[in-house]
Amino acid sequence: MKAIVMNKVGSTDVMEFVDRPEPGATPGNIVVKVAAAGVNFMDIGVRQGMAWTEMPNPKVLGVEGAGRVIAVGDGVGEFIPGDRVAWVYAPGSYAERLSIPASSLVKIPDGIDDHTAASVMMQGLTASHFATDFYPVQPGDTALVHAAAGGLGLLLTQIIRRRGGRVIGRVSSEDKVAIVRKAGAEHVIVDSEGQFSGEVLRLTDGEGVNVVYDGSGPKTFKDSLSSLRRSGTFCWYGPVLGGPGPLDIMSLPKSIKLGYAVFSDHIHTPGLFRARARQLFRWIEEGSLKVSIGGNYALADAARAHADMESRTTTGKLLLMP
Ligand SMILES: NC(=O)c1ccc[n+]([C@@H]2O[C@H](COP(=O)([O-])OP(=O)(O)OC[C@H]3O[C@@H](n4cnc5c(N)ncnc54)[C@H](OP(=O)(O)O)[C@@H]3O)[C@@H](O)[C@H]2O)c1
């Protein structure tokens, strides 16, 4: 079978489209035929040597996808061949087939297609965690959402809106404004230089926002802090794009809450994972959460998908089609 492997840490040049042995259905595991694999910044981080360094190279990239069960290992009772399933945090998803622990799978309802399901595993669970656990958005709250036209930003914007919050989105170019407004943002700021807090304060009558969702690298950190209202919450989440460096706690605005949010710390059991995934599927089925797929790539073109994501020109979810 075909897969995308990295042989060493590096740029997109280290990604190779190669033949790999067929995976087997070992005890507790399930072999799936991949219909769509999600592209995430985390994959870029793995390629750049920021994560999964304990896994030896060559390794198959990718953590997320959807597809069909084709073989079931011993001790698995809840899935049978033919079931449509989705997953996240399953190493090796950039492949035609893959063996996954049954505990990492959720069944896809009939009303949801594979591409849509694959699109909300990482970014949907993350967005739902950010807006409901890390900072439970209340009606009337105002949130600043960075990279609002990205896969995560568009889902987060909609979840904040369905909880009754207002969204100010920040994007790096004018051509992303329309899609963010369509997702429900009241205002969209175009900025790629980390100079947006003046506009945020103007839009909030000088008060600032209740919560900032920022995974956009070191450049946005300072103005994100300045955009917070008294006792606001800073949800920081972007290790791949980089952090602010060492922080002096006494230099921070008084009484703010700042933390590094990772959905898997809250959604940490198979039961929680499936319950949250089903909630996302329900929102999609009832029409209150729309998935925007901004790019479909052949599996062989995974390197181009990474390059496009890093170029800041894409919107929505990027998928690979084995
Ligand atoms: N902590 C967690 O649990 C968790 C989970 C998922 C993702 N993340 C993080 O969330 C962020 C978004 O990742 P994603 O996979 O979900 O993709 P995504 O939302 O589709 O993000 C793509 C967006 O990132 C921005 N971007 C791209 N390159 C950039 C750069 N060099 N500097 C600043 N911004 C850049 C672009 O927005 P603009 O050009 O419009 O700014 C682009 O639209 C990443 O930092 C990722 O590590 C964290």
Coordinates of C-alpha atoms and ligand atoms in Angstrom, one line a residue:
M1 CA 0.0 0.0 0.0
K2 CA 1.0 3.6 -0.5
A3 CA 1.9 6.1 2.3
I4 CA 3.7 9.3 2.9
V5 CA 6.7 8.8 5.1
M6 CA 9.4 11.1 6.5
N7 CA 12.9 9.7 6.5
K8 CA 14.4 12.6 8.5
V9 CA 13.4 15.9 10.0
G10 CA 13.2 18.8 7.6
S11 CA 11.3 20.8 5.0
T12 CA 8.6 19.2 2.7
D13 CA 11.5 17.6 0.8
V14 CA 11.7 14.9 3.4
M15 CA 8.1 13.7 2.6
E16 CA 8.2 10.6 0.3
F17 CA 5.3 8.8 -1.4
V18 CA 6.4 5.1 -0.9
D19 CA 5.2 1.5 -0.7
R20 CA 4.7 0.2 2.8
P21 CA 3.7 -3.3 4.2
E22 CA 0.0 -3.9 4.7
P23 CA -1.1 -3.3 8.3
G24 CA -2.5 -6.3 10.2
A25 CA -5.5 -6.5 12.7
T26 CA -3.6 -7.1 15.9
P27 CA -5.5 -7.7 19.2
G28 CA -7.5 -4.6 20.2
N29 CA -6.8 -3.0 16.8
I30 CA -8.8 -2.4 13.7
V31 CA -7.6 -2.0 10.1
V32 CA -9.3 0.9 8.2
K33 CA -9.3 1.8 4.6
V34 CA -8.6 5.6 4.7
A35 CA -11.1 7.7 2.7
A36 CA -9.7 11.1 3.8
A37 CA -6.7 12.0 6.0
G38 CA -6.7 15.5 7.7
V39 CA -3.7 17.8 7.3
N40 CA -2.8 19.6 10.6
F41 CA -0.1 21.9 11.8
M42 CA 0.8 19.1 14.2
D43 CA 1.9 17.1 11.1
I44 CA 4.2 20.0 10.1
G45 CA 5.5 20.0 13.7
V46 CA 6.2 16.2 13.5
R47 CA 8.0 16.7 10.2
Q48 CA 10.1 19.6 11.7
G49 CA 11.1 17.4 14.7
M50 CA 8.9 19.1 17.3
A51 CA 6.8 16.0 18.2
W52 CA 6.9 12.2 18.1
T53 CA 10.7 12.3 18.1
E54 CA 10.5 9.1 20.1
M55 CA 9.1 7.3 17.0
P56 CA 11.9 6.2 14.7
N57 CA 12.2 7.3 11.1
P58 CA 11.0 6.4 8.5
K59 CA 7.5 7.0 9.9
V60 CA 4.2 7.6 8.3
L61 CA 2.9 11.1 8.9
G62 CA -0.7 12.1 9.8
V63 CA -2.9 11.8 12.9
E64 CA -6.5 12.1 11.7
G65 CA -8.9 10.7 9.2
A66 CA -12.0 8.8 8.3
G67 CA -12.7 5.6 6.4
R68 CA -14.1 2.1 6.5
V69 CA -13.3 -0.8 8.8
I70 CA -11.8 -3.7 6.7
A71 CA -10.5 -6.0 9.5
V72 CA -11.0 -6.4 13.2
G73 CA -8.5 -7.8 15.7
D74 CA -9.2 -10.1 18.6
G75 CA -11.0 -8.6 21.6
V76 CA -12.8 -5.9 19.6
G77 CA -16.6 -6.1 20.1
E78 CA -17.9 -2.7 19.0
F79 CA -16.9 -2.5 15.3
I80 CA -17.4 -4.8 12.3
P81 CA -16.1 -4.7 8.8
G82 CA -18.0 -2.1 6.7
D83 CA -18.5 0.3 9.6
R84 CA -17.6 3.9 8.7
V85 CA -15.3 5.4 11.4
A86 CA -13.3 8.5 12.2
W87 CA -10.2 9.0 14.4
V88 CA -7.7 11.5 15.8
Y89 CA -4.2 11.1 17.3
A90 CA -3.6 7.9 15.3
P91 CA -0.1 8.0 14.0
G92 CA 0.3 7.0 10.3
S93 CA -2.9 8.4 8.9
Y94 CA -1.3 9.6 5.6
A95 CA -1.7 6.1 4.1
E96 CA -4.2 4.0 2.1
R97 CA -4.7 1.7 5.1
L98 CA -3.9 1.9 8.8
S99 CA -4.1 -0.2 12.0
I100 CA -5.7 1.8 14.9
P101 CA -6.6 0.9 18.5
A102 CA -10.4 0.5 18.6
S103 CA -10.5 3.0 21.5
S104 CA -9.5 5.8 19.1
L105 CA -12.4 5.3 16.7
V106 CA -15.9 6.8 16.6
K107 CA -18.6 5.6 14.3
I108 CA -19.8 8.1 11.7
P109 CA -23.5 8.6 11.5
D110 CA -25.3 8.0 8.1
G111 CA -26.0 11.7 7.6
I112 CA -22.3 12.7 7.7
D113 CA -19.9 11.9 4.8
D114 CA -16.3 10.7 5.4
H115 CA -14.7 14.0 4.3
T116 CA -16.8 16.1 6.7
A117 CA -16.1 13.6 9.6
A118 CA -12.4 13.7 8.9
S119 CA -12.4 17.5 8.9
V120 CA -13.7 17.8 12.5
M121 CA -11.7 15.3 14.4
M122 CA -8.7 17.4 15.4
Q123 CA -9.9 20.9 14.7
G124 CA -13.5 20.4 15.8
L125 CA -12.7 18.7 19.1
T126 CA -10.1 21.4 19.7
A127 CA -12.5 24.2 18.9
S128 CA -15.3 22.6 21.1
H129 CA -12.9 22.2 24.0
F130 CA -11.6 25.8 23.8
A131 CA -15.1 27.3 23.8
T132 CA -16.8 25.0 26.2
D133 CA -14.1 23.8 28.7
F134 CA -11.1 26.1 28.6
Y135 CA -13.1 29.2 28.5
P136 CA -16.9 28.4 28.5
V137 CA -18.2 31.3 26.3
Q138 CA -21.2 33.0 27.8
P139 CA -23.9 34.9 25.9
G140 CA -22.8 38.4 25.3
D141 CA -19.0 37.6 25.6
T142 CA -16.7 38.9 23.0
A143 CA -13.9 36.7 21.7
L144 CA -10.8 37.4 19.6
V145 CA -10.1 34.5 17.3
H146 CA -6.8 34.4 15.5
A147 CA -6.2 32.7 12.1
A148 CA -10.0 32.8 11.9
A149 CA -10.2 31.6 8.3
G150 CA -8.2 28.4 9.1
G151 CA -9.8 25.0 9.7
L152 CA -9.8 25.6 13.5
G153 CA -10.7 29.3 13.4
L154 CA -13.8 28.8 11.3
L155 CA -15.1 26.0 13.6
L156 CA -14.3 28.0 16.7
T157 CA -16.0 31.1 15.4
Q158 CA -19.2 29.1 14.8
I159 CA -19.2 27.4 18.2
I160 CA -18.7 30.7 19.9
R161 CA -21.6 32.1 18.0
R162 CA -23.9 29.2 18.8
R163 CA -23.1 29.8 22.5
G164 CA -24.2 33.4 22.1
G165 CA -20.8 35.0 21.9
R166 CA -19.5 37.8 19.5
V167 CA -16.4 37.1 17.5
I168 CA -13.7 39.5 16.3
G169 CA -11.6 37.5 13.8
R170 CA -8.0 38.2 12.8
V171 CA -6.7 37.0 9.5
S172 CA -3.5 37.8 7.5
S173 CA -5.1 38.9 4.2
E174 CA -8.1 40.7 2.8
D175 CA -9.2 37.7 0.7
K176 CA -10.0 35.7 3.9
V177 CA -12.4 38.3 5.3
A178 CA -15.6 37.0 3.5
I179 CA -15.4 33.4 4.7
V180 CA -14.9 34.5 8.3
R181 CA -17.8 36.8 8.2
K182 CA -19.9 34.0 6.7
A183 CA -18.9 31.9 9.7
G184 CA -20.5 34.5 11.9
A185 CA -17.7 36.9 12.9
E186 CA -19.0 40.4 13.6
H187 CA -15.7 42.1 12.7
V188 CA -12.6 40.8 10.9
I189 CA -9.2 42.5 11.3
V190 CA -6.6 42.1 8.6
D191 CA -3.2 42.0 10.2
S192 CA 0.0 39.9 9.8
E193 CA 2.3 42.1 11.9
G194 CA 0.9 41.7 15.4
Q195 CA -0.7 45.1 15.4
F196 CA -4.4 44.6 16.0
S197 CA -5.1 45.6 19.7
G198 CA -5.9 49.2 18.8
E199 CA -8.7 48.0 16.5
V200 CA -9.9 45.4 19.1
L201 CA -10.1 48.1 21.7
R202 CA -11.9 50.5 19.3
L203 CA -14.4 47.7 18.5
T204 CA -15.1 47.0 22.2
D205 CA -15.4 50.6 23.4
G206 CA -12.0 50.5 25.0
E207 CA -12.9 47.5 27.2
G208 CA -11.1 44.6 25.3
V209 CA -12.4 41.1 24.8
N210 CA -13.4 38.4 27.4
V211 CA -11.2 35.8 25.7
V212 CA -8.4 35.6 23.2
Y213 CA -7.8 32.4 21.3
D214 CA -4.3 32.6 19.9
G215 CA -2.2 29.8 18.3
S216 CA -0.6 32.1 15.8
G217 CA 3.0 32.3 17.0
P218 CA 5.2 34.8 18.9
K219 CA 4.2 37.8 16.8
T220 CA 0.6 38.0 18.1
F221 CA 1.3 37.4 21.8
K222 CA 1.9 41.0 23.0
D223 CA -1.1 42.5 21.2
S224 CA -3.3 39.6 22.2
L225 CA -2.5 40.4 25.9
S226 CA -3.3 44.1 25.2
S227 CA -6.6 43.1 23.6
L228 CA -7.9 41.4 26.9
R229 CA -10.4 43.1 29.1
R230 CA -10.0 43.2 32.9
S231 CA -9.7 39.6 34.2
G232 CA -9.9 38.2 30.6
T233 CA -8.7 34.8 29.6
F234 CA -5.9 34.0 27.2
C235 CA -6.3 30.6 25.5
W236 CA -2.8 29.9 24.0
Y237 CA -2.5 26.8 21.9
G238 CA 0.1 27.0 19.1
P239 CA 3.3 25.1 19.8
V240 CA 4.2 24.5 16.2
L241 CA 4.0 28.2 15.3
G242 CA 6.0 29.0 18.4
G243 CA 5.5 30.6 21.9
P244 CA 6.3 33.9 23.4
G245 CA 9.5 32.7 25.1
P246 CA 10.1 33.0 28.9
L247 CA 7.4 35.1 30.6
D248 CA 7.8 37.2 33.8
I249 CA 4.5 36.7 35.6
M250 CA 4.7 40.2 37.1
S251 CA 4.8 41.7 33.6
L252 CA 1.4 40.3 32.7
P253 CA -1.8 42.3 33.1
K254 CA -3.1 41.7 36.6
S255 CA -5.8 39.0 37.2
I256 CA -5.8 37.6 33.7
K257 CA -5.9 33.9 33.2
L258 CA -3.5 32.4 30.8
G259 CA -3.0 28.8 29.8
Y260 CA -1.8 26.4 27.2
A261 CA -4.9 24.5 26.0
V262 CA -4.7 21.0 24.6
F263 CA -8.0 19.2 23.9
S264 CA -6.7 15.8 24.7
D265 CA -6.1 16.8 28.4
H266 CA -9.8 17.3 28.8
I267 CA -11.1 14.8 26.2
H268 CA -8.9 12.1 27.6
T269 CA -11.0 8.9 27.6
P270 CA -12.6 6.9 24.7
G271 CA -16.0 7.8 26.2
L272 CA -15.3 11.5 26.3
F273 CA -13.8 11.4 22.8
R274 CA -16.9 9.7 21.3
A275 CA -19.4 11.9 23.2
R276 CA -17.7 15.1 22.0
A277 CA -17.3 13.7 18.4
R278 CA -21.0 12.8 18.4
Q279 CA -21.9 16.3 19.6
L280 CA -20.0 17.8 16.7
F281 CA -21.8 15.4 14.3
R282 CA -25.1 16.4 15.8
W283 CA -24.3 20.1 15.3
I284 CA -23.4 19.4 11.7
E285 CA -26.6 17.4 11.1
E286 CA -28.8 20.1 12.5
G287 CA -27.0 22.7 10.4
S288 CA -25.5 24.8 13.2
L289 CA -21.9 23.8 12.3
K290 CA -20.7 24.1 8.7
V291 CA -17.5 22.4 7.6
S292 CA -15.4 24.3 5.0
I293 CA -13.0 22.1 3.1
G294 CA -10.5 24.4 1.5
G295 CA -8.3 21.9 -0.3
N296 CA -8.5 18.3 -1.5
Y297 CA -5.2 16.8 -2.4
A298 CA -4.1 13.4 -3.7
L299 CA -2.2 11.5 -1.1
A300 CA 0.9 11.7 -3.3
D301 CA 0.6 15.6 -3.1
A302 CA 0.9 15.7 0.7
A303 CA 4.1 17.8 0.5
R304 CA 2.2 20.4 -1.6
A305 CA -0.6 20.5 1.1
H306 CA 2.0 21.2 3.8
A307 CA 3.6 23.9 1.7
D308 CA 0.2 25.5 1.0
M309 CA -0.7 25.4 4.7
E310 CA 2.6 27.1 5.7
S311 CA 2.1 29.8 2.9
R312 CA -0.9 31.3 4.8
T313 CA -3.0 31.3 1.7
T314 CA -5.4 28.4 2.5
T315 CA -8.7 28.6 4.2
G316 CA -10.7 25.8 6.0
K317 CA -9.7 22.2 6.2
L318 CA -7.1 20.5 4.0
L319 CA -7.6 16.8 3.2
L320 CA -5.6 14.1 1.6
M321 CA -7.4 11.5 -0.6
P322 CA -5.7 8.1 -0.7
Ligands
LIG1 N1 -3.3 22.8 21.4 C1 -4.1 22.0 20.7 O1 -4.8 21.2 21.2 C2 -4.1 22.3 19.2 C3 -4.9 21.5 18.4 C4 -5.0 21.8 17.0 C5 -4.2 22.8 16.5 N2 -3.4 23.5 17.3 C6 -2.6 24.7 16.8 O2 -3.6 25.5 16.1 C7 -2.9 26.3 15.1 C8 -3.7 26.1 13.8 O3 -3.4 24.8 13.4 P1 -4.4 23.9 12.5 O4 -3.7 22.7 12.1 O5 -5.7 23.9 13.2 O6 -4.5 24.8 11.1 P2 -5.5 25.9 10.7 O7 -6.5 26.3 11.7 O8 -6.1 25.6 9.4 O9 -4.5 27.1 10.6 C9 -4.0 27.7 9.4 C10 -3.8 29.1 9.6 O10 -2.6 29.4 10.4 C11 -2.1 30.6 10.1 N3 -0.7 30.5 9.8 C12 -0.1 29.7 8.9 N4 1.2 29.9 8.9 C13 1.5 30.8 9.8 C14 2.7 31.4 10.3 N5 3.9 31.1 9.8 N6 2.6 32.3 11.3 C15 1.4 32.7 11.8 N7 0.2 32.1 11.4 C16 0.3 31.2 10.4 C17 -2.9 31.1 8.9 O11 -3.8 32.1 9.3 P3 -3.5 33.7 9.0 O12 -2.5 33.7 7.9 O13 -4.8 34.2 8.5 O14 -3.0 34.3 10.3 C18 -3.6 29.9 8.4 O15 -4.9 30.2 7.8 C19 -1.5 25.7 15.1 O16 -0.7 26.6 15.8 C20 -1.6 24.4 15.7 O17 -0.4 24.0 16.3 C21 -3.3 23.3 18.6

